[in-house]
Coordinates of C-alpha atoms and ligand atoms in Angstrom, one line a residue:
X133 CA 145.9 200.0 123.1
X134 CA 144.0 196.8 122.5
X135 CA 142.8 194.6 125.9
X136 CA 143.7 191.9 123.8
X137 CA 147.0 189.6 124.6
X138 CA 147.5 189.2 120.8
X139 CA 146.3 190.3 117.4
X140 CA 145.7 186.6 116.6
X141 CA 146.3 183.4 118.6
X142 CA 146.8 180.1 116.3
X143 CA 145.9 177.2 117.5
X144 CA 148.1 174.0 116.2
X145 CA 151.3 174.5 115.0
X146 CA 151.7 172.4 112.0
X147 CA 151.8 173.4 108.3
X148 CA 148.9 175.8 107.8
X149 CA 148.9 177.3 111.6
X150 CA 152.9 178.1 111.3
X151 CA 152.5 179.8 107.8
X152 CA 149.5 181.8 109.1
X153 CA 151.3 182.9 112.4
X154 CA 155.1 183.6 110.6
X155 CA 153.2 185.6 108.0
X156 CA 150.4 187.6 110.5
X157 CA 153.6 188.3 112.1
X158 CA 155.4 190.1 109.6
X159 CA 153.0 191.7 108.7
X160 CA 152.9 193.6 112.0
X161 CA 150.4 191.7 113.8
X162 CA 151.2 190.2 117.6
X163 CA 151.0 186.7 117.5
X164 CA 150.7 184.0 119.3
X165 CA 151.0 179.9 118.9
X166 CA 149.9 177.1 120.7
X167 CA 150.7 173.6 120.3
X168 CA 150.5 170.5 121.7
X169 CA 153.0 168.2 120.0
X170 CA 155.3 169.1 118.2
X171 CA 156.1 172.4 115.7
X172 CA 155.7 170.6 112.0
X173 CA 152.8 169.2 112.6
X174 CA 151.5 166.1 110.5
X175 CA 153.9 166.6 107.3
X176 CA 157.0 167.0 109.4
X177 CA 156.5 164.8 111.9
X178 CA 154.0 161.4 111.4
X179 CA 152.8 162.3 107.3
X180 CA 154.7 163.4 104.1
X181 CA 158.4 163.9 105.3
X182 CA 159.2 160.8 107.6
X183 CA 157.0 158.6 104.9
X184 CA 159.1 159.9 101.7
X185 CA 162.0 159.2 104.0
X186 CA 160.7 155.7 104.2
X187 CA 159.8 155.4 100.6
X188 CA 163.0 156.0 99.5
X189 CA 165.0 153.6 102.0
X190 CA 162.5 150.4 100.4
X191 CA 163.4 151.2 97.3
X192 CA 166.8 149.9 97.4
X193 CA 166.4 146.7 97.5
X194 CA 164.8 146.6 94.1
X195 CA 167.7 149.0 92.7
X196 CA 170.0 146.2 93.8
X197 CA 168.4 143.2 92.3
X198 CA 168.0 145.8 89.1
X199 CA 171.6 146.3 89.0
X200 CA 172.7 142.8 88.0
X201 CA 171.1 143.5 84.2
X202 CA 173.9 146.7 83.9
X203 CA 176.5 144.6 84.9
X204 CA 177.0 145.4 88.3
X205 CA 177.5 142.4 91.2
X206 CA 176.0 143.6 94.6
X207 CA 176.9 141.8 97.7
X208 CA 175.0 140.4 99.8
X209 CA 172.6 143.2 101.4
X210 CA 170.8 143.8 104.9
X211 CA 168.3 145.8 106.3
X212 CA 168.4 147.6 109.6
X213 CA 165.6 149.1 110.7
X214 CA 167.0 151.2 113.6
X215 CA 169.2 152.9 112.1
X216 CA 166.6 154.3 109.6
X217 CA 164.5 155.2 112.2
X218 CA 167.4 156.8 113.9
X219 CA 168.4 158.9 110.8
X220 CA 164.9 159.7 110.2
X221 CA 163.9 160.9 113.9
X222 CA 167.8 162.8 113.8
X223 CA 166.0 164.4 110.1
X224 CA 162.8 165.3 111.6
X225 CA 164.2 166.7 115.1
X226 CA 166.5 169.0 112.9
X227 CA 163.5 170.2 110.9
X228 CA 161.3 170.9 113.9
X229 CA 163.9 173.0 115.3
X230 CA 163.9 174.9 111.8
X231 CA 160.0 175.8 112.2
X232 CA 160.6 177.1 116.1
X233 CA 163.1 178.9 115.4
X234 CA 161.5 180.4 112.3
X235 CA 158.2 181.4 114.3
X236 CA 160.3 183.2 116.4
X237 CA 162.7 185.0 114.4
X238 CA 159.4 186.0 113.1
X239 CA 158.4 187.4 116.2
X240 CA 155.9 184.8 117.2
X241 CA 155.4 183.9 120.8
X242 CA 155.1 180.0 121.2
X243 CA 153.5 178.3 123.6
X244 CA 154.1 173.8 124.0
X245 CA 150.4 173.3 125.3
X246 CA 147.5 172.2 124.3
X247 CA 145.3 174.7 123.3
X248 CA 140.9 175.2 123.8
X249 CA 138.5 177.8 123.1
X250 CA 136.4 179.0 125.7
X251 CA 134.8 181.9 124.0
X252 CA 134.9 183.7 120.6
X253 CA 138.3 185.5 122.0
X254 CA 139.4 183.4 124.4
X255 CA 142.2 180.2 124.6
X256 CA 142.6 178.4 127.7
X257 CA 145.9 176.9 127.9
X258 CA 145.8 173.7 129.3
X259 CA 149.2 173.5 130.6
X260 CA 149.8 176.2 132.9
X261 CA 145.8 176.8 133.0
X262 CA 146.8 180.8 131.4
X263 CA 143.9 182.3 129.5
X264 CA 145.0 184.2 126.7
X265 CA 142.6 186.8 124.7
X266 CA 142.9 187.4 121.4
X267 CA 141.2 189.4 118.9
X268 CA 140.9 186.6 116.0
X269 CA 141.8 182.9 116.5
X270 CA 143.0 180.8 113.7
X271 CA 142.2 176.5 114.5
X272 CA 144.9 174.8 112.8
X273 CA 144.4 171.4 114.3
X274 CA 144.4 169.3 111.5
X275 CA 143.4 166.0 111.4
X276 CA 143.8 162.0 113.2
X277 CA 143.6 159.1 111.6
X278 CA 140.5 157.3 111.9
X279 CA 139.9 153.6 114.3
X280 CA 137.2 151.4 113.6
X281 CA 136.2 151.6 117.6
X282 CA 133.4 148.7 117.4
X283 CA 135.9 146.6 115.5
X284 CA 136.5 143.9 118.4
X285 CA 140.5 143.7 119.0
X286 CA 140.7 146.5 117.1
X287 CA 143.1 148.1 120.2
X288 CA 145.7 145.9 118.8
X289 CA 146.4 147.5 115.4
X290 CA 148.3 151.1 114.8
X291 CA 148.0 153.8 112.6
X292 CA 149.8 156.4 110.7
X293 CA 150.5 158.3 114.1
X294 CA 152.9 154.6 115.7
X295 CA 154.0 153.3 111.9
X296 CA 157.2 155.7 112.2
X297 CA 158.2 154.5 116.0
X298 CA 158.0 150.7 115.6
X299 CA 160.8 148.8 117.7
X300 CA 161.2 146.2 114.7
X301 CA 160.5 145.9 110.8
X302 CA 157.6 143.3 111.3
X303 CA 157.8 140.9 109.3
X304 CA 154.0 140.4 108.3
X305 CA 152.1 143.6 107.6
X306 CA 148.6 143.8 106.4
X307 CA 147.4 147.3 106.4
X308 CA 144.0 148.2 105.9
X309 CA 142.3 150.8 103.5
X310 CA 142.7 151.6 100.1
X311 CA 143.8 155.1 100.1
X312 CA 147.0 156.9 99.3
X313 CA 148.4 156.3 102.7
X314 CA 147.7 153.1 103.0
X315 CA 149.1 152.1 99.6
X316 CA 152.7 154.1 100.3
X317 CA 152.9 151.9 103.5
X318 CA 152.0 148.8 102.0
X319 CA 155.0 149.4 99.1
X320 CA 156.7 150.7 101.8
X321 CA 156.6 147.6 103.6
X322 CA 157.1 145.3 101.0
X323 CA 160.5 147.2 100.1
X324 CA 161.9 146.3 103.1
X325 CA 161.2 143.3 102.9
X326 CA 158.1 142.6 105.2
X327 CA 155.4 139.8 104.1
X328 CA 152.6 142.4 103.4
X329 CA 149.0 142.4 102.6
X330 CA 146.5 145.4 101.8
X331 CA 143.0 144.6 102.3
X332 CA 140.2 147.0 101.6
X333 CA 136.4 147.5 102.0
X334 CA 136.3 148.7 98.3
X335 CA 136.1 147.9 94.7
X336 CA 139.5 148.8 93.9
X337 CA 142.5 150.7 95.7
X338 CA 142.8 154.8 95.6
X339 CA 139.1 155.7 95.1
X340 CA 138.8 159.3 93.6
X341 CA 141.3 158.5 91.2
X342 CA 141.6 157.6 87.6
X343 CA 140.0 154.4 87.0
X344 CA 143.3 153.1 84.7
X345 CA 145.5 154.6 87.2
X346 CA 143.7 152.0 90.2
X347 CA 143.7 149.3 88.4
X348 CA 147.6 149.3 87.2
X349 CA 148.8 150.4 90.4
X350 CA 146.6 147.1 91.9
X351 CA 148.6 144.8 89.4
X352 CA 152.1 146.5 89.6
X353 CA 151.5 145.8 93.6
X354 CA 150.5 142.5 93.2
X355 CA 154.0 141.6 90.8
X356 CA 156.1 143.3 94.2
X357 CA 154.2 140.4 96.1
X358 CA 151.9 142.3 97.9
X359 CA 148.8 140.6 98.4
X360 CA 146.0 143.1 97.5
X361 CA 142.2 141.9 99.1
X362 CA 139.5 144.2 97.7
X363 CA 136.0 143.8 99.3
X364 CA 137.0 142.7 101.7
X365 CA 137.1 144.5 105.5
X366 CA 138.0 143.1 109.3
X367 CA 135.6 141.8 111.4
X368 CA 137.7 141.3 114.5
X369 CA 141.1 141.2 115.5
X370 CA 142.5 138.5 117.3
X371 CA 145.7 138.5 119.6
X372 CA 147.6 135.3 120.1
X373 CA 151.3 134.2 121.4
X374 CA 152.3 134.5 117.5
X375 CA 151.1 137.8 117.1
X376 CA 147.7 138.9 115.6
X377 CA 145.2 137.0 113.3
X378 CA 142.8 139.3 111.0
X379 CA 139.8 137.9 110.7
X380 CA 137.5 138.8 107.5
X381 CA 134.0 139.2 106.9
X382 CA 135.1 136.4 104.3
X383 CA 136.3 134.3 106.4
X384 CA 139.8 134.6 105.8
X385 CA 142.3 134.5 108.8
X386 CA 145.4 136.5 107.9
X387 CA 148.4 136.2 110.5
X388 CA 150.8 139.6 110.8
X389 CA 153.1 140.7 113.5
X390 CA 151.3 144.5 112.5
X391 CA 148.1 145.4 111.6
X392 CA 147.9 149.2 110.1
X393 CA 144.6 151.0 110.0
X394 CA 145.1 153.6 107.5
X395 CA 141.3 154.1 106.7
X396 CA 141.1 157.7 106.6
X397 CA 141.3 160.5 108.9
X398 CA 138.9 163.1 111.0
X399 CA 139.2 166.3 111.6
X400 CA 140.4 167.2 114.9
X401 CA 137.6 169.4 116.9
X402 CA 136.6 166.7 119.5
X403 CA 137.1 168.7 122.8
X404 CA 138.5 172.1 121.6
X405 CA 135.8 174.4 122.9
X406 CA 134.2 174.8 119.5
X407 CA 130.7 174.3 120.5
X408 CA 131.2 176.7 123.4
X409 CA 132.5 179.9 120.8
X410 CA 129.4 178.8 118.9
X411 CA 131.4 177.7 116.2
X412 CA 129.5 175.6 113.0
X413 CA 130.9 172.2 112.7
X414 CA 129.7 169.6 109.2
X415 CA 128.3 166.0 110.2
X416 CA 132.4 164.8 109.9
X417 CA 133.1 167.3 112.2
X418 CA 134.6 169.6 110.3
X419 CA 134.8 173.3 110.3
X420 CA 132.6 175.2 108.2
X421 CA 134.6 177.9 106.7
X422 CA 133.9 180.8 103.7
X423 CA 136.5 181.0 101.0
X424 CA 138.0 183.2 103.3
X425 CA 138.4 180.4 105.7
X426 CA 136.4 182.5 108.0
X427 CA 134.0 180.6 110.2
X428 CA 130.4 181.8 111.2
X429 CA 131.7 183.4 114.3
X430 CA 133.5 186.3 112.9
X431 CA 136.8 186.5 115.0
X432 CA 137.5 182.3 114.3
X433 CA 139.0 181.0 111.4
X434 CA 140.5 177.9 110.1
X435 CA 142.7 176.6 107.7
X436 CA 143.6 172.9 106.8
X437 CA 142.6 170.0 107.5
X438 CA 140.0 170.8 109.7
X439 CA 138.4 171.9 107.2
X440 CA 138.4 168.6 105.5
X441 CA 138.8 170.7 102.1
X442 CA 141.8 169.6 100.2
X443 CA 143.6 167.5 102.9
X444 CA 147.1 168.2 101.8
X445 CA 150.4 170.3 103.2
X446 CA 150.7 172.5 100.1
X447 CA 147.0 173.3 100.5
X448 CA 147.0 174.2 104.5
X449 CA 149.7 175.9 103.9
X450 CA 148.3 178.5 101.0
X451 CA 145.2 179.0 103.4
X452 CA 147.1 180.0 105.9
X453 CA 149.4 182.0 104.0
X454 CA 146.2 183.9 102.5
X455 CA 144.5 184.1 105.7
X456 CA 147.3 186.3 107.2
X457 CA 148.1 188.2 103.7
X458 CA 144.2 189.2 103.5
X459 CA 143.4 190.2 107.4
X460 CA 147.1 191.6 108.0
X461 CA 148.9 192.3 105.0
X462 CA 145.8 194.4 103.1
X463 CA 146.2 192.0 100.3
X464 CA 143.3 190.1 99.3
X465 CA 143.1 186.7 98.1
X466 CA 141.8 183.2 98.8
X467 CA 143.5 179.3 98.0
X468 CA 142.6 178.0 94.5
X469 CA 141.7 174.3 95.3
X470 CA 140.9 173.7 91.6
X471 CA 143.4 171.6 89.4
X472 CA 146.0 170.4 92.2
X473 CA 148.8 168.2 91.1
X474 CA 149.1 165.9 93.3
X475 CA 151.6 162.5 93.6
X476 CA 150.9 159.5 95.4
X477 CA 154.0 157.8 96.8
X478 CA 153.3 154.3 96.0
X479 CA 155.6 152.0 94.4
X480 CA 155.2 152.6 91.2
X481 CA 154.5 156.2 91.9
X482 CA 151.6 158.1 90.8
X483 CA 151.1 161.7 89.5
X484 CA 148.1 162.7 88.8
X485 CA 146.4 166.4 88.0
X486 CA 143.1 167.8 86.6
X487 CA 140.0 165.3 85.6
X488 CA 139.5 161.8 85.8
X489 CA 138.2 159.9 82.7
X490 CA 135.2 159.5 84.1
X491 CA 135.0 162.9 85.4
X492 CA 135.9 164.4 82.6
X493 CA 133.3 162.2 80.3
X494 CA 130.2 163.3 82.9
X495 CA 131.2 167.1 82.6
X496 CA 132.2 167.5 79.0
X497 CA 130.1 164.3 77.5
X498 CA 133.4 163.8 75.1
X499 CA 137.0 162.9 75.8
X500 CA 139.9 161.8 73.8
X501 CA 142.0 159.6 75.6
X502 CA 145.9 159.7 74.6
X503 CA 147.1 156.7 76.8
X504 CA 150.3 155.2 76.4
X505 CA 151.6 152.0 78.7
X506 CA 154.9 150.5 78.3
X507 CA 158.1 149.2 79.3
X508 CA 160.3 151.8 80.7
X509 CA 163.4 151.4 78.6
X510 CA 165.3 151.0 82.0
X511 CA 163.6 148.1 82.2
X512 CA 164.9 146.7 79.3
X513 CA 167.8 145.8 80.6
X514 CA 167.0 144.9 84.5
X515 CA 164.9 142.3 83.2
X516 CA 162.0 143.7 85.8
X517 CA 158.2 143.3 84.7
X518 CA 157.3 146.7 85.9
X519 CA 154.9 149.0 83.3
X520 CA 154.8 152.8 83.2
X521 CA 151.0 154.6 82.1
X522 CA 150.7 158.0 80.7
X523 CA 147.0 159.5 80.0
X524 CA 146.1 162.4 79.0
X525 CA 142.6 163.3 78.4
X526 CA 141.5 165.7 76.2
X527 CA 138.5 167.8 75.4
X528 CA 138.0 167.4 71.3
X529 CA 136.2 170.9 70.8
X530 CA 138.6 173.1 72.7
X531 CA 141.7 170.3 72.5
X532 CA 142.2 171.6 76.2
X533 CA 143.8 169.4 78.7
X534 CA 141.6 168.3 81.6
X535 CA 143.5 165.7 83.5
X536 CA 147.2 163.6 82.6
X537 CA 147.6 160.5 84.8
X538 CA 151.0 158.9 85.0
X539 CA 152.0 156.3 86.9
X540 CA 155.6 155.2 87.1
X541 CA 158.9 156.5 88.4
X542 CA 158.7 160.3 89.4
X543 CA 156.0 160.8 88.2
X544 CA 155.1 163.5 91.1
X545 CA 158.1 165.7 90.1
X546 CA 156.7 165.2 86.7
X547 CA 153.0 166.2 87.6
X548 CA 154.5 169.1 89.7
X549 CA 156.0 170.8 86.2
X550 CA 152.8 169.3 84.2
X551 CA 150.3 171.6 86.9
X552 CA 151.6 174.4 86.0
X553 CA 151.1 173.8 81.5
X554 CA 147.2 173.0 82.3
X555 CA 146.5 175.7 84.9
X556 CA 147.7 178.0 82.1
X557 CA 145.1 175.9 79.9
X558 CA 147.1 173.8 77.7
X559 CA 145.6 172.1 74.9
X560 CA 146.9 169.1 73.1
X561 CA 147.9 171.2 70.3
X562 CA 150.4 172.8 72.7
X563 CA 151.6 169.5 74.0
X564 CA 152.2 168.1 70.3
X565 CA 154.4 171.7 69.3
X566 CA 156.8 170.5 72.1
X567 CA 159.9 169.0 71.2
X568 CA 160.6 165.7 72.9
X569 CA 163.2 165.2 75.4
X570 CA 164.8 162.0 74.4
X571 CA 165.7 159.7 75.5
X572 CA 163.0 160.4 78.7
X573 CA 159.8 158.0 79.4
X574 CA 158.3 161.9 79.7
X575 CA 158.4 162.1 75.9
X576 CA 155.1 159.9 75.8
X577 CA 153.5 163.0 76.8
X578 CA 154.6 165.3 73.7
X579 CA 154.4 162.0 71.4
X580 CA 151.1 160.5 71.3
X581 CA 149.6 161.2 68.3
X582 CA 146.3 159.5 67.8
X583 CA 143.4 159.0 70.5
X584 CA 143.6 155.7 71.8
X585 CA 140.0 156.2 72.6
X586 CA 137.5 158.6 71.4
X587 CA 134.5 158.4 74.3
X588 CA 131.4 160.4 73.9
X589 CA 128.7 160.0 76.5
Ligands
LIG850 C1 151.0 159.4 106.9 C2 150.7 160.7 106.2 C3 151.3 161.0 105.0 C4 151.0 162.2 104.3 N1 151.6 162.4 103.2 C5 151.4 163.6 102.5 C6 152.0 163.9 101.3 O1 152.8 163.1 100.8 N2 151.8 165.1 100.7 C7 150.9 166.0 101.2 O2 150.7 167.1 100.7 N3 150.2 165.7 102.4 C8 150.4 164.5 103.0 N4 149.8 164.3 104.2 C9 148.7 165.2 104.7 C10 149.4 166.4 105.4 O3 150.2 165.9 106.5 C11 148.3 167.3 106.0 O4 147.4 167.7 104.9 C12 148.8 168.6 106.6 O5 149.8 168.2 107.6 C13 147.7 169.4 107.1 O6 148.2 170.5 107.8 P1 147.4 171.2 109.0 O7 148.1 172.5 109.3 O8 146.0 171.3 108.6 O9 147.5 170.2 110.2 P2 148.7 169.5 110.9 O10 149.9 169.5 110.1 O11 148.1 168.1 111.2 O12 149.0 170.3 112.2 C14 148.0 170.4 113.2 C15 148.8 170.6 114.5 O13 147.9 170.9 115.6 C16 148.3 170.3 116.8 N5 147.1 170.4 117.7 C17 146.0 169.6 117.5 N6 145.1 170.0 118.5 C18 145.7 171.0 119.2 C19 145.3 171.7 120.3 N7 144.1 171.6 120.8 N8 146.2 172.6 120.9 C20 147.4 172.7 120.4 N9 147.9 172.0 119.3 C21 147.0 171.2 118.7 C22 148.8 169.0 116.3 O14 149.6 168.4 117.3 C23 149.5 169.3 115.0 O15 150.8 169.5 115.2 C24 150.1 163.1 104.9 C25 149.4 162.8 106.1 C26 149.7 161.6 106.7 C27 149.1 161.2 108.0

């Protein structure tokens, strides 16, 4: 018999920490799981769930004014706020009862603490002060969203982690950044009605993705009558009896009842022991991890986004999963973080998998670009200005796939079905033999003939 408590203890309890410790436990392995929240984590609790949730209740309000060009007559509509936020905290409490009560029909022993390494076996538990040994340790901490702390007033904004528990729907929101999150809020906002702005420090929203993609998204934004600042960034935050002024480095003065920092996020290791167990952290204080999401100190691993790898649920959770398959389950493998489909829940929505344009150009020095952008025949009759963009890129000597961009409605349930033709290496050939589903906007896809563009470096 082991002097070990458990086989492994996981610290953090959200997506990749509960599918490491469910599956290390069926595998036969005693485990252990500490965390300091709530089970869920990020996803189920302040990220993907609660935000769809969101996303979906500010879309109505165009789906009514749409309405009117199929004939329909919609009274006269209201929002209320708490009653989403009910339904949605009812939604979320129900799901986090699902992941407890999965960990322990799996035979997982929970423990609601905060969690800290003291050694390369050991967790102190912070709230009854319990040390608990273990023979690996899996950090699942994930991530927090990044503060500008030398902005001055910059205690009066929120972030990701307050957005879901606000008393009111303000009714001016700027939200700063240009990334994924802070483009869902800012639709997600507007939807509801809320005078918003997005300002960011950057050329153009949602860097890292394709450049046609940004650039559409920007204008589609700007018809919903969001105001959209690029280069632009706070230089202080100012509170006043009206609520808060947002003061730029350009000397603009914007006035919002909220002011949203969604400017990225850190990994979360600031305090948890690491540099006492030795463990090897990256300038953004990441962990350093093999492909086997080991660390350098042998019994310590980590999955997620403390690893600032892929910072996605689907991701953390496939490292976890193939964590506890590998060490327990005798079953060797590691996450594949190449050619991720991935959907951005802005308004429209975007889809996106495989290369950029500009990605694809520097690898391959030649790309055809199939790009189609058009009124969504919906459209036709609700009158609305609203444009959909297909692109897909393609390599002219092999006619593979690298990357199809869509941006328009579902286009992540379309990108999740699209991941799976170009992981199996589809080439346009493939794309042209398949017979069009009509009448779908998706038949774009199978229906451009000619290159739009034929770029060679
Ligand atoms: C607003 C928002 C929207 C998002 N939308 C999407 C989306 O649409 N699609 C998508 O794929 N991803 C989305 N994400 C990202 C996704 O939430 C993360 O990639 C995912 O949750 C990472 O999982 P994880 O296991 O690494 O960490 P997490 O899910 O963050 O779990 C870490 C857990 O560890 C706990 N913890 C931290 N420190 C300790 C400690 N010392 N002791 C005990 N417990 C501790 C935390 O409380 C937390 O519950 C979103 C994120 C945010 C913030």
């Amino acid at each position: 018999m082991s002097d070990f408590d458990f086989d492994l203890f996981v610290i953090g309890g959200g997506s990749g920490g509960v599918r490491a410790a469910r599956i290390a436990a069926t595998h036969g392995a005693r485990v252990g799981i500490a965390e300091e929240y709530r089970y869920g984590g990020t996803c189920v609790i302040r990220g993907c769930v609660p935000k769809k949730l969101m996303v979906y209740a500010s879309r109505f309000s165009e789906e009514f004014e749409d309405a009117a060009g199929f004939g329909w007559q919609v009274g006269e509509s209201s929002f209320d706020w708490e009653r989403l936020i009910d339904a949605k905290d009812r939604e979320i409490a129900r799901l986090e009862g699902i992941y407890r009560r999965n960990l322990e029909r799996s035979g997982v022993e929970l423990f609601d603490t905060r969690a800290v390494l003291e050694d390369a076996h050991t967790v102190h538990l912070l709230t009854d002060g319990r040390r608990i040994r273990a023979e690996r340790i899996l950090i699942a901490v994930g991530a927090t969203p990044n503060v500008d702390a030398t902005l001055p007033g910059g205690e009066h904004v929120i972030t990701s982690n307050e957005v879901f528990h606000l008393a009111d729907l303000p009714k001016r929101v700027i939200v700063a950044g240009g990334g994924y999150i802070a483009v869902e809020f800012a639709g997600i906002f507007a939807g509801l009605g809320a005078e918003t702005t997005l300002i960011y420090r950057g050329e153009e929203v949602l860097r890292g993705f394709d450049d046609d993609l940004r650039q559409v998204l920007h204008e589609e934004m700007e018809k919903k009558g969001i105001r959209v600042l690029c280069g632009d960034v706070f230089s202080s935050i100012e509170k006043t009896e009206d609520g808060l002024i947002g003061h730029t480095r350009k000397g603009e003065a914007l006035h919002a009842d909220k002011i949203m920092f969604a400017i990225g996020r850190r990994p979360n290791t600031a305090g948890l022991g690491l540099e006492a167990a030795g463990v090897e952290l990256a300038s953004s204080g990441a962990i350093i991890v093999d492909e086997a999401s080991q660390t350098n100190v042998p019994s310590i691993y980590a999955v997620g986004d403390v690893t600032d790898r892929v910072n996605l649920t689907p991701v953390a959770i496939r490292e976890g999963h193939a964590f506890a398959d590998s060490v327990y389950g005798g079953k060797q493998w590691s996450a594949d973080h190449s050619m991720i489909p991935t959907a951005v829940f802005s308004q429209p929505e975007i889809g996106t998998v495989g290369l950029t344009q500009a990605e694809a150009l520097e690898k391959y020095g030649a790309v055809d670009v199939y790009k189609a952008h058009f009124r969504p025949m919906k459209h036709t009759l609700s009158g609305r200005d609203e444009k959909m963009l297909m692109k897909v890129l393609v390599e002219p000597e092999s006619d593979k796939v690298l990357g199809v961009h869509i941006l328009g409605h579902d286009a992540g349930e379309l990108v999740q079905v699209l991941g799976i033709a170009l992981r199996m290496g589809a080439t346009k050939a493939d794309f042209d033999a398949t017979m069009a589903v009509h009448p779908t906007a998706a038949e774009e896809l199978v229906t451009m003939r000619e290159p739009t563009e034929r770029l060679r470096a």
